[in-house]
């Protein structure tokens, strides 16, 4: 599968970066490896890779690298915090996420919403039904359902209520 191939490539990149003394590349590859492991359900491997990335990153004070990886990294860091992994540094990183989220930036999402998804999200947040959204956007209710499913996937939620709450957190409603 593609995640498996990505993991192998990242592992190779970690080794090359280590051999060449390119710490920043090594940290980013380990962080991406942690995200890939997490997505595959390999929680212990994800935590090991994340801890290795954090151990390399802490002495140099890397913060932006983790924040730029978006919400999935924030969730991974929250899990690390709950497991007591490098608590002081993880707290610094999570605080950086909070300040990044306080300043609305659509790039916080790993995959940004399309303009049509953004319109749909605003109407969902306004409490309109799929039929009402379809009429307003001049599309079929089935198209609205497809947009909603894509929005839920991108926001990592399962319902309209969760989508609205997450969109508010991220400053996506306008």
PDB file of C-alpha atoms in Angstrom:
ATOM      1  CA  UNK A   1       0.000   0.000   0.000  1.00  0.00           C
ATOM      2  CA  UNK A   2       1.050   3.626  -0.457  1.00  0.00           C
ATOM      3  CA  UNK A   3       1.530   4.264   3.277  1.00  0.00           C
ATOM      4  CA  UNK A   4       3.840   1.260   3.461  1.00  0.00           C
ATOM      5  CA  UNK A   5       5.915   2.570   0.551  1.00  0.00           C
ATOM      6  CA  UNK A   6       6.022   6.017   2.131  1.00  0.00           C
ATOM      7  CA  UNK A   7       7.218   4.505   5.404  1.00  0.00           C
ATOM      8  CA  UNK A   8      10.043   2.639   3.660  1.00  0.00           C
ATOM      9  CA  UNK A   9      11.094   5.791   1.793  1.00  0.00           C
ATOM     10  CA  UNK A  10      11.024   7.814   5.008  1.00  0.00           C
ATOM     11  CA  UNK A  11      13.087   5.171   6.806  1.00  0.00           C
ATOM     12  CA  UNK A  12      15.694   5.386   4.022  1.00  0.00           C
ATOM     13  CA  UNK A  13      15.612   9.185   4.238  1.00  0.00           C
ATOM     14  CA  UNK A  14      16.204   9.054   8.011  1.00  0.00           C
ATOM     15  CA  UNK A  15      19.293   6.890   7.447  1.00  0.00           C
ATOM     16  CA  UNK A  16      20.702   9.119   4.693  1.00  0.00           C
ATOM     17  CA  UNK A  17      20.031  12.279   6.727  1.00  0.00           C
ATOM     18  CA  UNK A  18      21.682  10.718   9.795  1.00  0.00           C
ATOM     19  CA  UNK A  19      24.750   9.710   7.746  1.00  0.00           C
ATOM     20  CA  UNK A  20      25.029  13.208   6.245  1.00  0.00           C
ATOM     21  CA  UNK A  21      24.425  15.004   9.556  1.00  0.00           C
ATOM     22  CA  UNK A  22      21.258  16.688   8.284  1.00  0.00           C
ATOM     23  CA  UNK A  23      19.358  16.849  11.569  1.00  0.00           C
ATOM     24  CA  UNK A  24      16.413  18.920  10.295  1.00  0.00           C
ATOM     25  CA  UNK A  25      15.688  16.445   7.502  1.00  0.00           C
ATOM     26  CA  UNK A  26      16.059  13.554   9.936  1.00  0.00           C
ATOM     27  CA  UNK A  27      13.590  15.143  12.388  1.00  0.00           C
ATOM     28  CA  UNK A  28      11.020  15.858   9.685  1.00  0.00           C
ATOM     29  CA  UNK A  29      11.302  12.346   8.227  1.00  0.00           C
ATOM     30  CA  UNK A  30      10.875  10.808  11.703  1.00  0.00           C
ATOM     31  CA  UNK A  31       7.839  13.023  12.362  1.00  0.00           C
ATOM     32  CA  UNK A  32       6.292  12.026   9.027  1.00  0.00           C
ATOM     33  CA  UNK A  33       7.088   8.382   9.770  1.00  0.00           C
ATOM     34  CA  UNK A  34       5.261   8.768  13.106  1.00  0.00           C
ATOM     35  CA  UNK A  35       2.207  10.163  11.301  1.00  0.00           C
ATOM     36  CA  UNK A  36       2.284   7.315   8.759  1.00  0.00           C
ATOM     37  CA  UNK A  37       2.509   4.725  11.545  1.00  0.00           C
ATOM     38  CA  UNK A  38      -0.364   6.386  13.410  1.00  0.00           C
ATOM     39  CA  UNK A  39      -2.521   6.405  10.273  1.00  0.00           C
ATOM     40  CA  UNK A  40      -1.826   2.682   9.794  1.00  0.00           C
ATOM     41  CA  UNK A  41      -2.885   2.004  13.391  1.00  0.00           C
ATOM     42  CA  UNK A  42       0.673   1.222  14.507  1.00  0.00           C
ATOM     43  CA  UNK A  43       0.471   3.287  17.709  1.00  0.00           C
ATOM     44  CA  UNK A  44       3.639   1.994  19.457  1.00  0.00           C
ATOM     45  CA  UNK A  45       5.742   2.576  16.331  1.00  0.00           C
ATOM     46  CA  UNK A  46       4.275   6.057  15.951  1.00  0.00           C
ATOM     47  CA  UNK A  47       5.208   6.947  19.528  1.00  0.00           C
ATOM     48  CA  UNK A  48       8.766   5.593  19.102  1.00  0.00           C
ATOM     49  CA  UNK A  49       9.296   7.607  15.896  1.00  0.00           C
ATOM     50  CA  UNK A  50       7.792  10.721  17.460  1.00  0.00           C
ATOM     51  CA  UNK A  51       9.948  10.382  20.571  1.00  0.00           C
ATOM     52  CA  UNK A  52      13.068   9.974  18.394  1.00  0.00           C
ATOM     53  CA  UNK A  53      12.100  13.115  16.448  1.00  0.00           C
ATOM     54  CA  UNK A  54      11.485  15.024  19.690  1.00  0.00           C
ATOM     55  CA  UNK A  55      14.831  13.945  21.188  1.00  0.00           C
ATOM     56  CA  UNK A  56      16.655  15.301  18.126  1.00  0.00           C
ATOM     57  CA  UNK A  57      14.503  18.435  17.895  1.00  0.00           C
ATOM     58  CA  UNK A  58      14.560  19.582  21.524  1.00  0.00           C
ATOM     59  CA  UNK A  59      18.253  20.621  21.763  1.00  0.00           C
ATOM     60  CA  UNK A  60      17.835  22.771  18.638  1.00  0.00           C
ATOM     61  CA  UNK A  61      14.431  24.119  19.712  1.00  0.00           C
ATOM     62  CA  UNK A  62      12.520  23.011  16.610  1.00  0.00           C
ATOM     63  CA  UNK A  63       8.880  24.124  16.810  1.00  0.00           C
ATOM     64  CA  UNK A  64       7.667  25.298  13.396  1.00  0.00           C
ATOM     65  CA  UNK A  65       8.559  21.975  11.763  1.00  0.00           C
ATOM     66  CA  UNK A  66       5.982  20.209  13.961  1.00  0.00           C
ATOM     67  CA  UNK A  67       3.323  22.926  13.678  1.00  0.00           C
ATOM     68  CA  UNK A  68       3.627  22.894   9.879  1.00  0.00           C
ATOM     69  CA  UNK A  69       2.606  19.218   9.885  1.00  0.00           C
ATOM     70  CA  UNK A  70      -0.885  20.306  10.933  1.00  0.00           C
ATOM     71  CA  UNK A  71      -3.601  18.940  13.167  1.00  0.00           C
ATOM     72  CA  UNK A  72      -2.673  15.258  12.844  1.00  0.00           C
ATOM     73  CA  UNK A  73       0.675  16.128  14.456  1.00  0.00           C
ATOM     74  CA  UNK A  74      -1.120  18.065  17.215  1.00  0.00           C
ATOM     75  CA  UNK A  75      -3.232  14.975  17.939  1.00  0.00           C
ATOM     76  CA  UNK A  76      -0.106  12.822  17.982  1.00  0.00           C
ATOM     77  CA  UNK A  77       1.593  15.239  20.377  1.00  0.00           C
ATOM     78  CA  UNK A  78      -1.466  15.161  22.648  1.00  0.00           C
ATOM     79  CA  UNK A  79      -1.172  11.372  22.731  1.00  0.00           C
ATOM     80  CA  UNK A  80       2.542  11.680  23.545  1.00  0.00           C
ATOM     81  CA  UNK A  81       1.680  14.104  26.340  1.00  0.00           C
ATOM     82  CA  UNK A  82      -0.861  11.673  27.803  1.00  0.00           C
ATOM     83  CA  UNK A  83       1.868   8.997  27.790  1.00  0.00           C
ATOM     84  CA  UNK A  84       4.368  11.285  29.533  1.00  0.00           C
ATOM     85  CA  UNK A  85       6.762  11.469  26.572  1.00  0.00           C
ATOM     86  CA  UNK A  86       9.063  14.508  26.943  1.00  0.00           C
ATOM     87  CA  UNK A  87       6.295  16.475  28.708  1.00  0.00           C
ATOM     88  CA  UNK A  88       7.994  19.893  28.891  1.00  0.00           C
ATOM     89  CA  UNK A  89       8.958  20.019  25.219  1.00  0.00           C
ATOM     90  CA  UNK A  90       5.634  18.545  24.076  1.00  0.00           C
ATOM     91  CA  UNK A  91       3.868  21.277  26.082  1.00  0.00           C
ATOM     92  CA  UNK A  92       5.905  23.933  24.242  1.00  0.00           C
ATOM     93  CA  UNK A  93       4.923  22.403  20.892  1.00  0.00           C
ATOM     94  CA  UNK A  94       1.236  22.155  21.811  1.00  0.00           C
ATOM     95  CA  UNK A  95       1.288  25.792  22.955  1.00  0.00           C
ATOM     96  CA  UNK A  96       2.687  26.711  19.529  1.00  0.00           C
ATOM     97  CA  UNK A  97      -0.220  24.854  17.895  1.00  0.00           C
ATOM     98  CA  UNK A  98      -2.679  26.755  20.086  1.00  0.00           C
ATOM     99  CA  UNK A  99      -1.212  30.099  19.074  1.00  0.00           C
ATOM    100  CA  UNK A 100      -1.181  29.043  15.402  1.00  0.00           C
ATOM    101  CA  UNK A 101      -4.852  28.061  15.679  1.00  0.00           C
ATOM    102  CA  UNK A 102      -5.721  31.338  17.405  1.00  0.00           C
ATOM    103  CA  UNK A 103      -4.605  33.074  14.202  1.00  0.00           C
ATOM    104  CA  UNK A 104      -6.944  31.649  11.565  1.00  0.00           C
ATOM    105  CA  UNK A 105      -4.962  30.017   8.781  1.00  0.00           C
ATOM    106  CA  UNK A 106      -6.611  27.684   6.352  1.00  0.00           C
ATOM    107  CA  UNK A 107      -3.299  25.908   5.817  1.00  0.00           C
ATOM    108  CA  UNK A 108      -3.746  24.258   9.240  1.00  0.00           C
ATOM    109  CA  UNK A 109      -5.622  21.488   7.411  1.00  0.00           C
ATOM    110  CA  UNK A 110      -3.456  18.806   5.782  1.00  0.00           C
ATOM    111  CA  UNK A 111      -5.701  19.156   2.731  1.00  0.00           C
ATOM    112  CA  UNK A 112      -7.465  22.534   2.443  1.00  0.00           C
ATOM    113  CA  UNK A 113     -11.165  22.810   1.675  1.00  0.00           C
ATOM    114  CA  UNK A 114     -12.130  23.639  -1.889  1.00  0.00           C
ATOM    115  CA  UNK A 115     -14.115  26.866  -2.376  1.00  0.00           C
ATOM    116  CA  UNK A 116     -17.295  24.797  -2.882  1.00  0.00           C
ATOM    117  CA  UNK A 117     -16.615  22.776   0.286  1.00  0.00           C
ATOM    118  CA  UNK A 118     -16.069  26.050   2.145  1.00  0.00           C
ATOM    119  CA  UNK A 119     -19.466  27.339   0.943  1.00  0.00           C
ATOM    120  CA  UNK A 120     -21.083  24.051   1.947  1.00  0.00           C
ATOM    121  CA  UNK A 121     -19.427  24.164   5.371  1.00  0.00           C
ATOM    122  CA  UNK A 122     -20.716  27.703   5.989  1.00  0.00           C
ATOM    123  CA  UNK A 123     -24.260  26.582   5.131  1.00  0.00           C
ATOM    124  CA  UNK A 124     -23.957  23.460   7.304  1.00  0.00           C
ATOM    125  CA  UNK A 125     -22.823  25.680  10.177  1.00  0.00           C
ATOM    126  CA  UNK A 126     -25.821  27.943   9.526  1.00  0.00           C
ATOM    127  CA  UNK A 127     -28.058  24.920  10.163  1.00  0.00           C
ATOM    128  CA  UNK A 128     -29.376  24.354   6.650  1.00  0.00           C
ATOM    129  CA  UNK A 129     -30.501  20.880   5.566  1.00  0.00           C
ATOM    130  CA  UNK A 130     -28.888  19.111   2.606  1.00  0.00           C
ATOM    131  CA  UNK A 131     -31.957  19.964   0.510  1.00  0.00           C
ATOM    132  CA  UNK A 132     -31.730  23.662   1.452  1.00  0.00           C
ATOM    133  CA  UNK A 133     -27.986  23.706   0.749  1.00  0.00           C
ATOM    134  CA  UNK A 134     -28.592  22.017  -2.618  1.00  0.00           C
ATOM    135  CA  UNK A 135     -31.167  24.650  -3.557  1.00  0.00           C
ATOM    136  CA  UNK A 136     -28.903  27.516  -2.490  1.00  0.00           C
ATOM    137  CA  UNK A 137     -25.851  26.151  -4.350  1.00  0.00           C
ATOM    138  CA  UNK A 138     -27.913  24.921  -7.322  1.00  0.00           C
ATOM    139  CA  UNK A 139     -26.652  21.341  -7.067  1.00  0.00           C
ATOM    140  CA  UNK A 140     -28.265  18.010  -6.215  1.00  0.00           C
ATOM    141  CA  UNK A 141     -28.651  16.853  -2.599  1.00  0.00           C
ATOM    142  CA  UNK A 142     -26.344  13.958  -3.554  1.00  0.00           C
ATOM    143  CA  UNK A 143     -23.602  16.452  -4.450  1.00  0.00           C
ATOM    144  CA  UNK A 144     -24.099  18.170  -1.088  1.00  0.00           C
ATOM    145  CA  UNK A 145     -23.670  14.783   0.630  1.00  0.00           C
ATOM    146  CA  UNK A 146     -20.403  14.223  -1.268  1.00  0.00           C
ATOM    147  CA  UNK A 147     -19.123  17.676  -0.272  1.00  0.00           C
ATOM    148  CA  UNK A 148     -20.136  17.029   3.353  1.00  0.00           C
ATOM    149  CA  UNK A 149     -18.350  13.654   3.395  1.00  0.00           C
ATOM    150  CA  UNK A 150     -15.197  15.278   2.017  1.00  0.00           C
ATOM    151  CA  UNK A 151     -15.429  18.083   4.600  1.00  0.00           C
ATOM    152  CA  UNK A 152     -15.858  15.579   7.453  1.00  0.00           C
ATOM    153  CA  UNK A 153     -12.853  13.631   6.204  1.00  0.00           C
ATOM    154  CA  UNK A 154     -10.636  16.711   5.929  1.00  0.00           C
ATOM    155  CA  UNK A 155     -11.683  17.969   9.373  1.00  0.00           C
ATOM    156  CA  UNK A 156     -11.423  14.516  10.947  1.00  0.00           C
ATOM    157  CA  UNK A 157     -15.032  14.522  12.179  1.00  0.00           C
ATOM    158  CA  UNK A 158     -18.170  12.418  11.738  1.00  0.00           C
ATOM    159  CA  UNK A 159     -21.108  14.790  12.081  1.00  0.00           C
ATOM    160  CA  UNK A 160     -22.409  18.252  11.200  1.00  0.00           C
ATOM    161  CA  UNK A 161     -22.106  19.340  14.827  1.00  0.00           C
ATOM    162  CA  UNK A 162     -18.487  18.183  15.047  1.00  0.00           C
ATOM    163  CA  UNK A 163     -17.697  19.799  11.684  1.00  0.00           C
ATOM    164  CA  UNK A 164     -19.131  23.118  12.850  1.00  0.00           C
ATOM    165  CA  UNK A 165     -17.217  22.969  16.144  1.00  0.00           C
ATOM    166  CA  UNK A 166     -13.922  22.039  14.444  1.00  0.00           C
ATOM    167  CA  UNK A 167     -14.399  24.734  11.792  1.00  0.00           C
ATOM    168  CA  UNK A 168     -14.940  27.318  14.552  1.00  0.00           C
ATOM    169  CA  UNK A 169     -11.769  26.118  16.335  1.00  0.00           C
ATOM    170  CA  UNK A 170      -9.811  26.536  13.108  1.00  0.00           C
ATOM    171  CA  UNK A 171     -11.353  29.877  12.161  1.00  0.00           C
ATOM    172  CA  UNK A 172     -12.757  28.446   8.927  1.00  0.00           C
ATOM    173  CA  UNK A 173     -16.255  29.923   9.148  1.00  0.00           C
ATOM    174  CA  UNK A 174     -16.810  33.235   7.493  1.00  0.00           C
TER     175      UNK A 174
END
